Amino acid sequence: MQALYLLALEPVSESTSDPNSYGFRLNRSTADAMSQIFVAMSQKGSARWVLEADIKGCFDWINHDWLETHVPMDRRILRKWLKAGLIYKGQLQATEAGTPQGGIISPTLANVTLNGLERKLISHLGAKFGTKMAKKLKVNVVRYADDFVITGDSKEVLESEVRPWVEAFLARRGLQLSEEKTRIAHVDEGFDFLGWNFRKYSGTLLIKPSNKNTKVFYRKVAETISGNKTARQEDLIRLLNPMLRGWAQYHSPVVAKQTYSRLDSLIFRRLWAWSKRRHPRKNIEWVRAKYFHSIEDRNWVFAAPVAWKDGSKGLFELYQVSSTTIKRHKKVKGDYNPFDPNWEQYGEELRQGRMWESMRYRKQWATLYMSQGGNCAHCGSALTDETGWHDHHLEYRMHGGSDALSNRVLLHPHCHQQVHDGNLAVTKPVLS
């Protein structure tokens, strides 16, 4: 039932969301939040101070009366969810505050609760100081779920104007800032947010994987290696590769090459110790020959000999973190609403651009291209590198259309524009 109500509530929440809120929203990510902080703090004349804020137990303490009054849905149903209680160690415990534990609607309820933090703060400052003066304060809000940062041109503005207003905003919703995790910092000292460290070095803002995030991840990798002392090399690689690739891809939009190289070195030492421990009576050269190989111009590659599905033999290697390509993230537009038909074309282009690095998506694209004979589904002319192409949904996703290949075609960019502007129907080509 929560899923049904979420279908109706999510579009409403999107329509009232702040431009720079990125958590639990379609087509938004931590990378978008990171990019917005870069926009707000990277220039010479940008804000120099930041309020790092963390809401204490956000999902556990949202006021039920506030939710019932402000969430646009059946109040009787909402109240039943909020007061349903939870089972802890076999005992039913009452829930007097907070959103449904584990409920799929809870993230959206939290967003509805915090929507307005950015817009209302900017409006408050404009009303108090005037629009022109308020802009000079350089106050920008970037939120991801219940974590957010607020920039300012001075420490005094953040302490005397911004923080008291934020605390009052949260108090009306039954929430409060965590004293331990909330602080005001200068950009030259740096601050951590969403696993990254933001800091200016000689006037240049650099965003790197935070030391805390890197240490936590390395500890997880080390525990995986030490916990699989007797595992086959191939199985250990299968355990490690998704972890290494996922972590590296998360940090690929920032200045991470030095961290990647350091992590590769630390992991190599762990794997070398793992290899030697398995064969205490063998010499170093024997251990090296068994577990480490030369692949192209790289030596000491942790890899296992395997037989592939086609019968051929090769080496299954550990993912090299430092091989990850650093690529600047293109931030989503703040006003983008995936439920607004006027944004459908932008949403399709955004999705295509972000999915292109995925091998799975490239295979889908190749299938579409071959099924259309290499031609545009609208004008029938050839699709080439020079013309470019867009991935178009026949039935819009916001109208319930799926991502299945049967609901997608490739169009020239200008044809795609014509189709959306003229609300033209496109049929899927059938090759004779």
Short mmCIF file of C-alpha atoms in Angstrom, two decimals:
data_model
loop_
_atom_site.label_atom_id
_atom_site.label_comp_id
_atom_site.label_asym_id
_atom_site.label_seq_id
_atom_site.Cartn_x
_atom_site.Cartn_y
_atom_site.Cartn_z
CA MET A 1 0.00 0.00 0.00
CA GLN A 2 2.88 2.37 0.73
CA ALA A 3 4.08 1.88 -2.84
CA LEU A 4 0.68 2.99 -4.20
CA TYR A 5 0.61 6.13 -2.08
CA LEU A 6 4.24 6.83 -3.01
CA LEU A 7 3.25 6.93 -6.69
CA ALA A 8 0.98 9.88 -5.89
CA LEU A 9 3.15 11.58 -3.26
CA GLU A 10 6.49 11.55 -5.08
CA PRO A 11 5.44 13.91 -7.92
CA VAL A 12 4.08 16.35 -5.32
CA SER A 13 7.30 16.17 -3.33
CA GLU A 14 9.33 16.81 -6.49
CA SER A 15 7.28 19.90 -7.27
CA THR A 16 8.00 21.41 -3.85
CA SER A 17 11.64 20.30 -3.54
CA ASP A 18 14.51 22.74 -3.19
CA PRO A 19 16.74 23.11 -6.28
CA ASN A 20 19.80 21.81 -4.45
CA SER A 21 18.30 18.86 -2.59
CA TYR A 22 19.77 15.64 -3.98
CA GLY A 23 18.97 12.72 -1.67
CA PHE A 24 16.24 10.16 -2.47
CA ARG A 25 15.22 11.94 -5.67
CA LEU A 26 15.07 10.58 -9.21
CA ASN A 27 18.13 11.25 -11.39
CA ARG A 28 19.99 13.00 -8.57
CA SER A 29 23.05 11.73 -6.76
CA THR A 30 25.84 12.58 -4.33
CA ALA A 31 27.92 13.62 -7.34
CA ASP A 32 25.36 16.33 -8.14
CA ALA A 33 25.61 17.64 -4.57
CA MET A 34 29.41 17.63 -4.84
CA SER A 35 29.26 19.53 -8.13
CA GLN A 36 26.99 22.18 -6.64
CA ILE A 37 29.41 22.78 -3.77
CA PHE A 38 32.15 23.22 -6.37
CA VAL A 39 30.00 25.80 -8.15
CA ALA A 40 29.33 27.65 -4.89
CA MET A 41 32.88 27.66 -3.49
CA SER A 42 35.45 27.28 -6.28
CA GLN A 43 35.84 30.88 -7.46
CA LYS A 44 38.12 33.50 -5.94
CA GLY A 45 35.13 35.55 -4.77
CA SER A 46 33.07 32.56 -3.60
CA ALA A 47 31.88 31.90 -0.07
CA ARG A 48 34.74 31.12 2.31
CA TRP A 49 32.90 29.61 5.26
CA VAL A 50 30.63 26.60 5.55
CA LEU A 51 28.22 25.26 8.14
CA GLU A 52 28.48 21.47 8.18
CA ALA A 53 25.17 20.25 9.55
CA ASP A 54 23.83 16.87 10.54
CA ILE A 55 20.31 16.29 11.83
CA LYS A 56 20.19 14.15 14.95
CA GLY A 57 18.20 10.97 14.26
CA CYS A 58 16.21 12.58 11.46
CA PHE A 59 14.09 9.57 10.51
CA ASP A 60 13.44 8.73 14.18
CA TRP A 61 12.30 12.13 15.47
CA ILE A 62 10.13 13.82 12.82
CA ASN A 63 7.04 15.14 14.57
CA HIS A 64 3.93 13.11 13.69
CA ASP A 65 1.54 16.05 14.06
CA TRP A 66 3.63 18.08 11.62
CA LEU A 67 3.59 15.24 9.10
CA GLU A 68 -0.17 14.76 9.36
CA THR A 69 -0.75 18.48 8.85
CA HIS A 70 1.65 19.03 5.94
CA VAL A 71 1.90 15.77 3.95
CA PRO A 72 -0.72 15.89 1.14
CA MET A 73 -2.23 12.42 1.52
CA ASP A 74 -4.96 10.57 3.42
CA ARG A 75 -4.30 11.57 7.05
CA ARG A 76 -6.00 8.47 8.46
CA ILE A 77 -3.75 6.12 6.48
CA LEU A 78 -0.64 8.16 7.27
CA ARG A 79 -1.42 8.14 10.99
CA LYS A 80 -1.81 4.35 10.97
CA TRP A 81 1.62 3.96 9.39
CA LEU A 82 3.23 6.40 11.81
CA LYS A 83 1.67 4.80 14.90
CA ALA A 84 2.08 1.16 13.78
CA GLY A 85 5.04 0.60 16.10
CA LEU A 86 7.96 -1.73 15.55
CA ILE A 87 9.15 -5.12 16.73
CA TYR A 88 12.45 -5.03 18.63
CA LYS A 89 13.80 -8.24 20.19
CA GLY A 90 10.36 -9.78 19.98
CA GLN A 91 8.64 -6.88 21.72
CA LEU A 92 6.21 -4.40 20.16
CA GLN A 93 7.39 -0.83 20.78
CA ALA A 94 5.24 2.24 20.24
CA THR A 95 6.40 4.87 17.74
CA GLU A 96 5.61 8.38 19.00
CA ALA A 97 7.82 10.12 16.44
CA GLY A 98 9.64 9.40 13.20
CA THR A 99 8.76 7.83 9.88
CA PRO A 100 7.80 4.15 9.31
CA GLN A 101 10.81 1.93 10.04
CA GLY A 102 12.02 0.41 6.77
CA GLY A 103 9.06 1.80 4.84
CA ILE A 104 9.64 2.65 1.18
CA ILE A 105 7.72 5.88 1.67
CA SER A 106 9.93 7.06 4.56
CA PRO A 107 12.65 8.78 2.44
CA THR A 108 9.99 10.82 0.60
CA LEU A 109 8.30 11.76 3.89
CA ALA A 110 11.69 12.96 5.14
CA ASN A 111 12.17 15.03 1.97
CA VAL A 112 8.70 16.58 2.36
CA THR A 113 9.69 17.48 5.92
CA LEU A 114 12.94 19.19 4.90
CA ASN A 115 11.71 20.78 1.67
CA GLY A 116 11.88 24.55 2.01
CA LEU A 117 15.14 24.61 3.97
CA GLU A 118 16.88 26.29 1.04
CA ARG A 119 14.11 28.42 -0.43
CA LYS A 120 12.76 29.68 2.90
CA LEU A 121 16.22 30.50 4.24
CA ILE A 122 17.07 32.54 1.13
CA SER A 123 13.66 34.22 1.33
CA HIS A 124 14.18 35.03 5.03
CA LEU A 125 17.58 36.60 4.38
CA GLY A 126 16.18 38.58 1.45
CA ALA A 127 13.33 39.93 3.58
CA LYS A 128 15.67 40.89 6.44
CA PHE A 129 18.62 42.36 4.54
CA GLY A 130 17.19 43.09 1.11
CA THR A 131 17.78 41.05 -2.03
CA LYS A 132 21.01 42.80 -3.01
CA MET A 133 22.62 42.49 0.41
CA ALA A 134 21.41 38.91 0.84
CA LYS A 135 23.28 37.88 -2.31
CA LYS A 136 26.48 39.37 -0.91
CA LEU A 137 26.19 37.03 2.08
CA LYS A 138 26.82 34.16 -0.41
CA VAL A 139 24.52 31.77 1.40
CA ASN A 140 23.99 28.52 -0.53
CA VAL A 141 22.31 25.36 0.75
CA VAL A 142 23.26 21.91 -0.53
CA ARG A 143 21.38 18.99 1.02
CA TYR A 144 21.59 15.24 0.59
CA ALA A 145 18.93 13.47 2.68
CA ASP A 146 19.51 14.62 6.29
CA ASP A 147 23.07 15.85 5.71
CA PHE A 148 23.56 19.38 4.44
CA VAL A 149 26.05 22.21 4.20
CA ILE A 150 25.37 25.93 4.06
CA THR A 151 27.98 28.32 2.73
CA GLY A 152 28.46 31.91 3.85
CA ASP A 153 30.79 34.84 3.31
CA SER A 154 31.62 35.09 7.02
CA LYS A 155 31.60 32.98 10.15
CA GLU A 156 29.44 35.58 11.90
CA VAL A 157 26.64 35.28 9.33
CA LEU A 158 26.52 31.51 9.74
CA GLU A 159 26.64 31.70 13.54
CA SER A 160 24.26 34.59 14.20
CA GLU A 161 21.83 34.45 11.27
CA VAL A 162 21.85 31.09 9.52
CA ARG A 163 22.24 28.55 12.31
CA PRO A 164 19.52 30.02 14.60
CA TRP A 165 17.09 30.11 11.66
CA VAL A 166 17.90 26.50 10.72
CA GLU A 167 17.44 25.35 14.31
CA ALA A 168 14.03 27.04 14.47
CA PHE A 169 13.06 25.51 11.09
CA LEU A 170 13.96 22.05 12.35
CA ALA A 171 12.39 22.52 15.80
CA ARG A 172 8.96 23.08 14.25
CA ARG A 173 9.34 19.61 12.71
CA GLY A 174 10.52 17.96 15.92
CA LEU A 175 14.15 17.87 14.82
CA GLN A 176 17.45 19.29 16.03
CA LEU A 177 21.04 19.53 14.87
CA SER A 178 23.61 17.07 16.17
CA GLU A 179 26.03 19.07 18.33
CA GLU A 180 28.81 16.53 17.76
CA LYS A 181 28.60 16.56 13.96
CA THR A 182 27.68 20.21 13.32
CA ARG A 183 30.47 22.76 12.97
CA ILE A 184 31.52 25.89 11.08
CA ALA A 185 34.74 25.63 9.06
CA HIS A 186 36.81 27.78 6.72
CA VAL A 187 37.33 26.39 3.23
CA ASP A 188 41.11 26.72 3.66
CA GLU A 189 40.88 24.27 6.57
CA GLY A 190 38.62 21.97 4.59
CA PHE A 191 35.52 19.97 5.49
CA ASP A 192 34.14 16.50 4.75
CA PHE A 193 30.81 15.83 3.07
CA LEU A 194 29.43 12.64 1.50
CA GLY A 195 32.79 10.87 1.64
CA TRP A 196 34.78 13.71 0.06
CA ASN A 197 37.06 16.38 1.46
CA PHE A 198 36.58 19.93 0.15
CA ARG A 199 39.52 22.26 0.67
CA LYS A 200 41.22 25.19 -1.01
CA TYR A 201 44.95 24.96 -1.61
CA SER A 202 46.49 28.33 -2.49
CA GLY A 203 43.10 29.53 -3.68
CA THR A 204 42.23 26.42 -5.71
CA LEU A 205 39.37 24.22 -4.51
CA LEU A 206 40.28 20.53 -4.66
CA ILE A 207 37.81 17.76 -3.90
CA LYS A 208 39.38 14.47 -2.82
CA PRO A 209 38.23 11.23 -1.20
CA SER A 210 38.16 11.94 2.54
CA ASN A 211 40.69 10.21 4.78
CA LYS A 212 37.88 8.76 6.88
CA ASN A 213 36.09 7.30 3.86
CA THR A 214 39.31 5.83 2.48
CA LYS A 215 40.30 4.27 5.81
CA VAL A 216 36.87 2.71 6.32
CA PHE A 217 36.93 1.25 2.82
CA TYR A 218 40.48 -0.11 3.17
CA ARG A 219 39.53 -1.73 6.47
CA LYS A 220 36.62 -3.45 4.72
CA VAL A 221 38.94 -4.73 1.96
CA ALA A 222 41.52 -5.90 4.51
CA GLU A 223 38.84 -7.76 6.48
CA THR A 224 37.62 -9.45 3.31
CA ILE A 225 41.14 -10.62 2.49
CA SER A 226 41.93 -11.82 6.03
CA GLY A 227 38.53 -13.49 6.29
CA ASN A 228 39.17 -15.61 3.21
CA LYS A 229 42.57 -17.10 3.97
CA THR A 230 41.68 -20.48 2.48
CA ALA A 231 39.58 -19.26 -0.46
CA ARG A 232 40.64 -19.91 -4.03
CA GLN A 233 42.39 -16.97 -5.63
CA GLU A 234 39.68 -16.70 -8.28
CA ASP A 235 36.95 -16.57 -5.60
CA LEU A 236 38.81 -13.90 -3.64
CA ILE A 237 39.11 -11.77 -6.77
CA ARG A 238 35.38 -12.18 -7.40
CA LEU A 239 34.70 -10.90 -3.89
CA LEU A 240 37.06 -7.95 -4.15
CA ASN A 241 36.41 -6.68 -7.68
CA PRO A 242 32.85 -5.34 -7.15
CA MET A 243 34.01 -3.59 -3.96
CA LEU A 244 37.05 -2.00 -5.61
CA ARG A 245 35.24 -1.01 -8.80
CA GLY A 246 32.25 0.45 -6.94
CA TRP A 247 34.37 2.54 -4.56
CA ALA A 248 36.62 3.78 -7.37
CA GLN A 249 33.67 4.72 -9.59
CA TYR A 250 32.07 6.66 -6.72
CA HIS A 251 35.18 8.84 -6.43
CA SER A 252 35.88 9.07 -10.18
CA PRO A 253 34.50 12.66 -10.54
CA VAL A 254 37.04 14.10 -8.05
CA VAL A 255 40.82 14.46 -7.61
CA ALA A 256 41.42 10.84 -6.65
CA LYS A 257 44.44 9.52 -8.58
CA GLN A 258 46.86 9.86 -5.65
CA THR A 259 44.41 8.12 -3.32
CA TYR A 260 43.84 5.37 -5.89
CA SER A 261 47.58 4.69 -6.17
CA ARG A 262 48.04 4.63 -2.40
CA LEU A 263 45.14 2.21 -2.03
CA ASP A 264 46.52 -0.08 -4.76
CA SER A 265 49.81 -0.20 -2.87
CA LEU A 266 48.15 -1.05 0.45
CA ILE A 267 46.00 -3.76 -1.11
CA PHE A 268 49.05 -5.25 -2.86
CA ARG A 269 50.81 -5.62 0.49
CA ARG A 270 47.78 -7.37 1.96
CA LEU A 271 47.54 -9.76 -0.98
CA TRP A 272 51.25 -10.47 -0.88
CA ALA A 273 50.97 -11.41 2.81
CA TRP A 274 47.87 -13.52 1.97
CA SER A 275 49.81 -15.35 -0.76
CA LYS A 276 52.91 -16.03 1.35
CA ARG A 277 50.85 -17.29 4.29
CA ARG A 278 49.32 -20.04 2.16
CA HIS A 279 52.74 -21.49 1.29
CA PRO A 280 55.13 -20.91 4.20
CA ARG A 281 57.66 -23.46 2.86
CA LYS A 282 57.84 -22.06 -0.67
CA ASN A 283 60.29 -19.37 -1.70
CA ILE A 284 59.31 -15.88 -2.82
CA GLU A 285 59.81 -16.55 -6.53
CA TRP A 286 57.50 -19.56 -6.43
CA VAL A 287 54.77 -17.58 -4.63
CA ARG A 288 55.11 -14.73 -7.07
CA ALA A 289 54.88 -17.01 -10.11
CA LYS A 290 51.73 -18.67 -8.74
CA TYR A 291 49.71 -15.61 -7.77
CA PHE A 292 51.18 -12.64 -9.63
CA HIS A 293 51.56 -12.26 -13.39
CA SER A 294 52.67 -9.83 -16.08
CA ILE A 295 49.83 -8.43 -18.20
CA GLU A 296 50.79 -6.13 -21.06
CA ASP A 297 53.08 -3.50 -19.52
CA ARG A 298 52.13 -4.26 -15.92
CA ASN A 299 54.00 -6.60 -13.59
CA TRP A 300 52.96 -8.11 -10.28
CA VAL A 301 49.30 -8.30 -11.28
CA PHE A 302 47.23 -10.38 -8.85
CA ALA A 303 45.46 -12.72 -11.27
CA ALA A 304 44.20 -16.31 -11.46
CA PRO A 305 44.33 -18.61 -14.53
CA VAL A 306 40.78 -19.41 -15.65
CA ALA A 307 38.91 -21.07 -18.49
CA TRP A 308 36.38 -18.73 -20.11
CA LYS A 309 32.92 -19.75 -21.29
CA ASP A 310 34.07 -20.05 -24.91
CA GLY A 311 36.69 -22.62 -23.88
CA SER A 312 39.68 -20.30 -24.12
CA LYS A 313 42.08 -19.79 -21.24
CA GLY A 314 43.24 -16.53 -19.74
CA LEU A 315 43.92 -14.58 -16.56
CA PHE A 316 41.18 -13.25 -14.29
CA GLU A 317 42.79 -10.18 -12.71
CA LEU A 318 42.08 -8.03 -9.70
CA TYR A 319 40.59 -4.66 -10.56
CA GLN A 320 43.26 -1.97 -10.49
CA VAL A 321 41.81 1.02 -8.65
CA SER A 322 44.30 3.45 -10.22
CA SER A 323 43.12 2.45 -13.72
CA THR A 324 39.79 4.21 -13.08
CA THR A 325 39.30 7.18 -15.37
CA ILE A 326 38.74 10.54 -13.69
CA LYS A 327 35.81 12.24 -15.40
CA ARG A 328 34.13 15.51 -14.40
CA HIS A 329 30.48 15.06 -13.43
CA LYS A 330 27.84 17.08 -15.27
CA LYS A 331 25.40 18.34 -12.66
CA VAL A 332 21.65 17.95 -13.10
CA LYS A 333 19.76 21.22 -13.53
CA GLY A 334 18.28 22.39 -10.24
CA ASP A 335 14.77 22.91 -11.63
CA TYR A 336 14.60 19.53 -13.38
CA ASN A 337 11.37 17.67 -12.54
CA PRO A 338 11.17 14.10 -13.89
CA PHE A 339 7.37 14.21 -13.62
CA ASP A 340 6.93 17.35 -15.72
CA PRO A 341 6.35 16.60 -19.44
CA ASN A 342 8.30 19.75 -20.35
CA TRP A 343 11.43 18.10 -18.91
CA GLU A 344 11.01 14.71 -20.63
CA GLN A 345 13.54 15.35 -23.39
CA TYR A 346 16.10 16.70 -20.94
CA GLY A 347 15.58 13.63 -18.77
CA GLU A 348 16.20 11.29 -21.70
CA GLU A 349 19.41 13.11 -22.65
CA LEU A 350 20.56 13.16 -19.02
CA ARG A 351 19.99 9.44 -18.66
CA GLN A 352 21.76 8.67 -21.94
CA GLY A 353 24.81 10.71 -20.98
CA ARG A 354 25.12 9.10 -17.55
CA MET A 355 24.52 5.56 -18.77
CA TRP A 356 26.92 5.67 -21.72
CA GLU A 357 29.88 4.44 -19.64
CA SER A 358 27.92 1.29 -18.76
CA MET A 359 28.74 -1.74 -20.92
CA ARG A 360 25.17 -2.97 -20.44
CA TYR A 361 23.80 0.27 -21.87
CA ARG A 362 26.19 0.15 -24.84
CA LYS A 363 24.95 -3.34 -25.68
CA GLN A 364 21.36 -2.05 -25.55
CA TRP A 365 22.33 0.84 -27.82
CA ALA A 366 23.93 -1.56 -30.32
CA THR A 367 20.76 -3.66 -30.33
CA LEU A 368 18.61 -0.60 -31.03
CA TYR A 369 20.99 0.60 -33.75
CA MET A 370 20.94 -2.78 -35.55
CA SER A 371 17.16 -3.15 -35.19
CA GLN A 372 16.74 0.24 -36.95
CA GLY A 373 19.22 -0.57 -39.67
CA GLY A 374 21.40 2.28 -38.45
CA ASN A 375 18.75 4.88 -39.34
CA CYS A 376 16.80 7.48 -37.37
CA ALA A 377 13.32 6.22 -36.43
CA HIS A 378 11.79 9.62 -37.33
CA CYS A 379 13.39 10.81 -40.57
CA GLY A 380 14.93 7.55 -41.79
CA SER A 381 18.37 9.05 -42.44
CA ALA A 382 21.58 7.44 -41.21
CA LEU A 383 22.75 7.79 -37.63
CA THR A 384 26.47 8.57 -37.54
CA ASP A 385 29.08 9.92 -35.15
CA GLU A 386 28.74 13.27 -36.93
CA THR A 387 24.95 13.47 -36.60
CA GLY A 388 24.83 12.08 -33.07
CA TRP A 389 21.78 10.38 -31.59
CA HIS A 390 19.36 10.47 -28.67
CA ASP A 391 17.66 7.56 -26.92
CA HIS A 392 13.90 8.30 -27.03
CA HIS A 393 11.10 6.57 -25.11
CA LEU A 394 7.99 5.98 -27.24
CA GLU A 395 5.78 6.11 -24.17
CA TYR A 396 7.21 8.71 -21.82
CA ARG A 397 8.68 7.34 -18.61
CA MET A 398 6.65 9.86 -16.60
CA HIS A 399 3.53 8.34 -18.18
CA GLY A 400 4.51 4.84 -17.11
CA GLY A 401 6.70 3.89 -20.06
CA SER A 402 9.41 1.34 -19.30
CA ASP A 403 13.10 1.19 -20.20
CA ALA A 404 12.53 -1.96 -22.25
CA LEU A 405 14.05 -1.92 -25.74
CA SER A 406 10.54 -2.33 -27.18
CA ASN A 407 9.72 1.16 -25.83
CA ARG A 408 12.88 2.90 -27.11
CA VAL A 409 14.22 4.17 -30.42
CA LEU A 410 17.24 6.16 -31.57
CA LEU A 411 16.67 9.60 -33.11
CA HIS A 412 18.84 12.40 -34.45
CA PRO A 413 19.13 15.18 -31.83
CA HIS A 414 17.24 17.66 -34.05
CA CYS A 415 14.58 15.02 -34.81
CA HIS A 416 14.27 14.37 -31.09
CA GLN A 417 13.66 18.08 -30.55
CA GLN A 418 10.98 18.13 -33.28
CA VAL A 419 9.23 15.10 -31.80
CA HIS A 420 8.96 16.71 -28.35
CA ASP A 421 8.14 20.21 -29.59
CA GLY A 422 5.43 18.96 -31.94
CA ASN A 423 4.24 16.10 -29.73
CA LEU A 424 4.76 13.82 -32.75
CA ALA A 425 4.17 10.08 -32.69
CA VAL A 426 7.11 7.82 -33.50
CA THR A 427 6.74 4.19 -34.44
CA LYS A 428 9.35 1.54 -33.90
CA PRO A 429 10.92 0.54 -37.26
CA VAL A 430 10.49 -3.01 -38.47
CA LEU A 431 13.23 -4.26 -40.79
CA SER A 432 12.02 -6.21 -43.81
#
